[in-house]
Amino acid sequence: MFRYIVRRLLQMVITFFGATFVVYALLFAYVDDPYQVLVGDRPISDIQRATLEARFHLGDGFFTQYWHYLKGLLTGDLGESMTGRPIGDMLAQAWPVTIKLALLSIVIAAVIAVGAGVLSGIRRGGAFDTVTLVLTLVVLALPIVVLAPMAQLVLGIQLGWFPVTSGRDAGLYELLLPALVLGSLVVATELRVTRSSVAENLRADYVRTARAKGLAPKRVIGVHVLRNSMIPVITLIGVDIGVLMSGAIVTEGVFNIPGVGFNLFRAIRSEDGPLVIGFVSVLVIVFLVINLIVDLLYAALDPRIRYE
């Protein structure tokens, strides 16, 4: 186990630098004139431009800029955004909001997906299973850029069931609609994986043996089937963290939630390269750590899995 963790940590370091290098290269190719974007139509003098270029090293080549970024990152300094605000402070303000929204989305998606998926797998081919499959198809067909404003219009403005927007200090109720929209990104896939896994395990030899021994159906489902069926679902939930982070860019923008996605979207639009790479760097670390935790959970769920 120790050797496995060390090997995974080394892989995470390589993956992190590879991902940030690619993102930095894409930003370097994309960013044209961020200072003009910041000031809009107002003119910017040559002295102001030269001062800002020297401050953010924009006059240097790609590898020199990337070296300045790495040097700051290794010393724990994420630098400043083009607006002059420390990126670390912006992250500290944005992360609590996004974490609250993401956790609520994961809980909602997991409860619906596991509950309905298990029931659908047990009653495979029945009315509930058919309705569930149709609904998941509809959810999968709706992109979040359509679903988020549609939910805001129908459930927030027309029916008035939920607040239309959420602020920085939003409570559980204010975040419920954005969390439902964000959770819809992953709930259909998780439900289908749960259903397939339960249906497959119900036909396994160990389930027939358990039934032949006279175990109660609830014990067979709850102890034997559910435990083995959760392994692929937990893997999927770990991968879905990245999906939720990308979906948060749209959801936080539509519902005016000042989280990581909202700031990242604004940084991309304003060509604020330091802010984009700072936020993406932290997102990559979060994604890698969550995937490591998910991999380590395998051994707890399935004793047959051993890490060497």
Coordinates of C-alpha atoms in Angstrom, one line a residue:
M1 CA 0.0 0.0 0.0
F2 CA 2.8 2.4 0.9
R3 CA 4.6 1.8 -2.4
Y4 CA 1.4 2.3 -4.3
I5 CA 0.7 5.6 -2.6
V6 CA 4.2 6.9 -3.3
R7 CA 3.9 5.8 -6.9
R8 CA 0.6 7.5 -7.3
L9 CA 2.0 10.7 -5.7
L10 CA 4.8 10.7 -8.2
Q11 CA 2.3 10.3 -11.0
M12 CA 0.2 13.1 -9.6
V13 CA 3.2 15.4 -9.7
I14 CA 3.9 14.6 -13.4
T15 CA 0.2 14.9 -14.2
F16 CA 0.0 18.3 -12.5
F17 CA 2.9 19.8 -14.3
G18 CA 1.8 18.3 -17.6
A19 CA -1.7 19.7 -17.2
T20 CA -0.6 23.2 -16.1
F21 CA 2.0 23.3 -19.0
V22 CA -0.8 22.5 -21.5
V23 CA -3.1 25.1 -20.0
Y24 CA -0.4 27.7 -19.9
A25 CA 0.5 27.1 -23.5
L26 CA -3.1 27.4 -24.6
L27 CA -3.4 30.7 -22.6
F28 CA -0.2 32.0 -24.1
A29 CA -1.6 31.3 -27.6
Y30 CA -5.0 32.7 -26.8
V31 CA -4.3 35.9 -24.9
D32 CA -4.0 38.8 -27.3
D33 CA -4.2 42.2 -25.5
P34 CA -5.6 41.7 -21.9
Y35 CA -4.9 45.3 -20.9
Q36 CA -7.1 46.7 -23.7
V37 CA -9.8 44.2 -22.6
L38 CA -9.6 45.5 -19.0
V39 CA -9.9 49.2 -19.9
G40 CA -12.5 48.7 -22.7
D41 CA -12.6 51.4 -25.2
R42 CA -10.5 53.8 -23.2
P43 CA -7.0 54.5 -24.5
I44 CA -4.0 53.1 -22.7
S45 CA -0.6 54.9 -22.8
D46 CA 2.6 53.3 -23.9
I47 CA 4.1 53.9 -20.4
Q48 CA 1.2 52.2 -18.7
R49 CA 1.4 49.3 -21.1
A50 CA 5.2 48.9 -20.6
T51 CA 4.7 49.1 -16.8
L52 CA 2.1 46.4 -16.8
E53 CA 4.0 44.2 -19.2
A54 CA 7.1 44.4 -16.9
R55 CA 4.9 43.6 -13.8
F56 CA 3.3 40.5 -15.4
H57 CA 6.3 39.5 -17.6
L58 CA 4.1 39.6 -20.7
G59 CA 7.0 40.8 -22.8
D60 CA 9.0 37.6 -22.1
G61 CA 8.9 34.4 -24.1
F62 CA 6.7 31.5 -23.3
F63 CA 9.2 29.4 -21.3
T64 CA 10.4 32.5 -19.3
Q65 CA 6.8 33.3 -18.3
Y66 CA 6.2 29.6 -17.4
W67 CA 9.3 29.6 -15.3
H68 CA 8.1 32.7 -13.4
Y69 CA 4.7 30.9 -12.8
L70 CA 6.4 27.8 -11.6
K71 CA 8.8 29.7 -9.3
G72 CA 5.8 31.5 -7.7
L73 CA 3.8 28.3 -7.4
L74 CA 6.6 26.4 -5.7
T75 CA 7.0 29.1 -3.1
G76 CA 3.2 29.2 -2.5
D77 CA 2.7 32.5 -4.3
L78 CA -0.1 32.3 -7.0
G79 CA 0.6 35.9 -8.0
E80 CA -1.8 38.7 -8.8
S81 CA -4.6 38.9 -11.3
M82 CA -4.6 41.6 -14.0
T83 CA -6.8 43.7 -11.7
G84 CA -4.1 43.7 -9.1
R85 CA -5.9 41.5 -6.6
P86 CA -3.9 38.6 -5.0
I87 CA -5.1 35.3 -6.5
G88 CA -4.8 33.5 -3.2
D89 CA -7.3 35.9 -1.6
M90 CA -9.7 35.5 -4.5
L91 CA -9.4 31.7 -4.2
A92 CA -10.0 31.9 -0.4
Q93 CA -13.2 33.9 -1.0
A94 CA -14.5 31.7 -3.9
W95 CA -13.7 28.2 -2.7
P96 CA -16.1 28.0 0.2
V97 CA -19.0 28.9 -2.1
T98 CA -18.1 26.4 -4.7
I99 CA -17.4 23.6 -2.2
K100 CA -20.8 24.2 -0.6
L101 CA -22.5 24.0 -4.0
A102 CA -20.5 21.0 -5.2
L103 CA -21.1 19.0 -2.0
L104 CA -24.8 19.7 -2.2
S105 CA -24.8 18.6 -5.8
I106 CA -22.9 15.4 -5.1
V107 CA -25.2 14.5 -2.2
I108 CA -28.4 15.1 -4.3
A109 CA -27.0 13.2 -7.3
A110 CA -25.8 10.3 -5.2
V111 CA -29.0 9.9 -3.2
I112 CA -31.2 10.0 -6.4
A113 CA -28.8 7.9 -8.5
V114 CA -28.2 5.1 -5.9
G115 CA -31.8 5.0 -4.7
A116 CA -33.4 4.9 -8.1
G117 CA -30.6 2.9 -9.6
V118 CA -30.9 0.1 -7.0
L119 CA -34.7 0.0 -7.3
S120 CA -34.5 0.1 -11.1
G121 CA -31.9 -2.8 -11.1
I122 CA -34.1 -4.9 -8.8
R123 CA -37.2 -4.3 -10.9
R124 CA -35.5 -4.5 -14.3
G125 CA -37.9 -4.4 -17.2
G126 CA -40.8 -3.1 -15.0
A127 CA -42.7 0.2 -15.3
F128 CA -40.4 2.0 -12.8
D129 CA -37.3 0.9 -14.8
T130 CA -38.7 2.0 -18.1
V131 CA -39.8 5.5 -16.8
T132 CA -36.3 5.9 -15.1
L133 CA -34.5 5.1 -18.4
V134 CA -36.6 7.5 -20.3
L135 CA -36.1 10.3 -17.8
T136 CA -32.3 9.7 -17.7
L137 CA -32.3 9.9 -21.5
V138 CA -34.0 13.3 -21.4
V139 CA -31.5 14.6 -18.8
L140 CA -28.6 13.4 -20.8
A141 CA -29.9 15.1 -23.9
L142 CA -30.2 18.5 -22.2
P143 CA -26.9 20.4 -22.1
I144 CA -26.4 22.5 -18.9
V145 CA -26.3 25.8 -20.9
V146 CA -29.9 25.1 -21.8
L147 CA -31.0 23.4 -18.6
A148 CA -29.7 26.1 -16.2
P149 CA -31.5 29.1 -17.7
M150 CA -34.6 27.0 -18.3
A151 CA -34.7 25.9 -14.7
Q152 CA -34.2 29.5 -13.6
L153 CA -37.0 30.7 -15.8
V154 CA -39.6 28.0 -14.9
L155 CA -38.8 27.1 -11.3
G156 CA -37.4 30.5 -10.2
I157 CA -39.3 33.3 -12.1
Q158 CA -42.6 31.7 -13.3
L159 CA -43.4 29.3 -10.4
G160 CA -41.4 31.2 -7.7
W161 CA -40.4 27.9 -6.0
F162 CA -36.7 28.9 -5.7
P163 CA -34.7 32.1 -5.5
V164 CA -33.7 33.3 -9.0
T165 CA -30.1 34.1 -7.9
S166 CA -27.7 33.3 -5.1
G167 CA -25.1 35.5 -3.4
R168 CA -21.9 34.8 -1.6
D169 CA -23.6 34.1 1.7
A170 CA -26.3 31.9 0.2
G171 CA -27.9 29.4 2.4
L172 CA -29.1 25.8 1.7
Y173 CA -32.4 26.9 0.2
E174 CA -30.8 29.5 -2.1
L175 CA -28.3 26.9 -3.4
L176 CA -30.9 24.2 -3.9
L177 CA -31.9 25.0 -7.4
P178 CA -28.3 25.6 -8.7
A179 CA -27.3 22.3 -7.0
L180 CA -30.1 20.4 -8.7
V181 CA -29.1 21.8 -12.0
L182 CA -25.4 21.0 -11.4
G183 CA -26.2 17.5 -10.1
S184 CA -28.2 16.8 -13.3
L185 CA -24.9 16.6 -15.1
V186 CA -23.9 13.4 -13.4
V187 CA -27.1 11.9 -11.9
A188 CA -28.2 10.2 -15.1
T189 CA -24.9 8.4 -15.7
E190 CA -24.5 7.4 -12.1
L191 CA -28.1 6.0 -12.0
R192 CA -27.5 3.9 -15.2
V193 CA -24.2 2.6 -13.9
T194 CA -25.9 1.7 -10.5
R195 CA -28.8 0.0 -12.3
S196 CA -26.5 -2.1 -14.5
S197 CA -24.2 -3.0 -11.7
V198 CA -27.1 -4.2 -9.4
A199 CA -28.7 -6.2 -12.2
E200 CA -25.4 -7.9 -13.0
N201 CA -24.7 -8.7 -9.4
L202 CA -28.2 -10.1 -8.9
R203 CA -27.3 -12.8 -11.4
A204 CA -24.0 -13.7 -9.8
D205 CA -23.3 -17.1 -8.2
Y206 CA -22.7 -15.6 -4.7
V207 CA -26.2 -14.1 -4.7
R208 CA -27.7 -17.5 -5.7
T209 CA -25.7 -19.1 -2.9
A210 CA -26.9 -16.5 -0.4
R211 CA -30.5 -17.1 -1.4
A212 CA -30.0 -20.9 -1.3
K213 CA -28.8 -20.5 2.3
G214 CA -32.0 -18.9 3.2
L215 CA -30.8 -15.3 3.8
A216 CA -33.6 -12.7 3.8
P217 CA -33.9 -10.7 0.5
K218 CA -33.2 -7.4 2.3
R219 CA -29.9 -8.8 3.7
V220 CA -28.9 -10.2 0.2
I221 CA -29.5 -6.8 -1.4
G222 CA -28.2 -4.6 1.4
V223 CA -25.1 -6.6 2.4
H224 CA -24.0 -8.5 -0.7
V225 CA -25.4 -6.9 -3.8
L226 CA -25.2 -3.3 -2.8
R227 CA -21.6 -3.4 -1.5
N228 CA -20.2 -4.9 -4.7
S229 CA -22.4 -2.7 -6.9
M230 CA -21.0 0.5 -5.3
I231 CA -17.4 0.0 -6.6
P232 CA -18.0 1.3 -10.1
V233 CA -20.4 4.0 -8.8
I234 CA -17.8 5.4 -6.4
T235 CA -15.2 5.4 -9.3
L236 CA -17.7 7.4 -11.3
I237 CA -18.4 9.8 -8.5
G238 CA -14.7 10.5 -8.2
V239 CA -14.5 11.3 -12.0
D240 CA -17.6 13.3 -11.8
I241 CA -15.9 15.9 -9.5
G242 CA -14.2 17.2 -12.6
V243 CA -17.5 17.3 -14.5
L244 CA -19.1 19.3 -11.7
M245 CA -16.2 21.7 -11.7
S246 CA -16.6 22.4 -15.4
G247 CA -20.4 22.6 -15.0
A248 CA -20.0 25.1 -12.2
I249 CA -18.6 27.6 -14.7
V250 CA -22.1 27.7 -16.4
T251 CA -24.2 27.2 -13.2
E252 CA -22.5 29.9 -11.1
G253 CA -22.6 32.3 -14.0
V254 CA -26.4 31.8 -14.6
F255 CA -27.3 32.0 -10.9
N256 CA -24.7 34.7 -10.1
I257 CA -22.8 32.7 -7.5
P258 CA -19.3 34.2 -6.9
G259 CA -17.5 30.8 -6.7
V260 CA -14.6 29.3 -8.6
G261 CA -16.5 28.7 -11.8
F262 CA -17.9 32.3 -11.8
N263 CA -14.4 33.8 -11.4
L264 CA -12.8 31.5 -13.9
F265 CA -15.4 32.3 -16.5
R266 CA -14.9 36.1 -15.9
A267 CA -11.1 35.6 -16.1
I268 CA -11.3 33.8 -19.4
R269 CA -13.6 36.5 -20.9
S270 CA -11.2 39.3 -19.7
E271 CA -8.1 37.3 -20.9
D272 CA -6.8 37.4 -17.3
G273 CA -4.1 34.7 -17.8
P274 CA -2.6 34.7 -14.3
L275 CA -6.1 34.3 -12.7
V276 CA -7.0 31.5 -15.1
I277 CA -3.8 29.5 -14.5
G278 CA -4.0 30.1 -10.7
F279 CA -7.6 28.7 -10.5
V280 CA -6.9 25.9 -12.9
S281 CA -3.8 24.8 -10.9
V282 CA -5.9 24.4 -7.7
L283 CA -8.6 22.6 -9.6
V284 CA -6.1 20.1 -11.0
I285 CA -4.8 19.4 -7.5
V286 CA -8.3 18.9 -6.1
F287 CA -9.2 16.6 -8.9
L288 CA -6.0 14.5 -8.5
V289 CA -6.4 14.2 -4.7
I290 CA -10.0 13.1 -5.0
N291 CA -9.1 10.4 -7.5
L292 CA -6.4 9.1 -5.2
I293 CA -8.9 8.9 -2.3
V294 CA -11.4 7.1 -4.5
D295 CA -8.7 4.6 -5.6
L296 CA -7.8 3.9 -1.9
L297 CA -11.4 3.3 -1.1
Y298 CA -11.4 0.3 -3.5
A299 CA -9.6 -1.8 -0.9
A300 CA -12.1 -1.0 1.8
L301 CA -15.0 -1.9 -0.5
D302 CA -13.6 -5.0 -2.2
P303 CA -11.1 -7.2 -0.1
R304 CA -10.0 -8.9 -3.3
I305 CA -8.2 -5.7 -4.4
R306 CA -4.7 -5.4 -3.1
Y307 CA -2.2 -2.7 -4.0
E308 CA 1.4 -3.6 -4.5

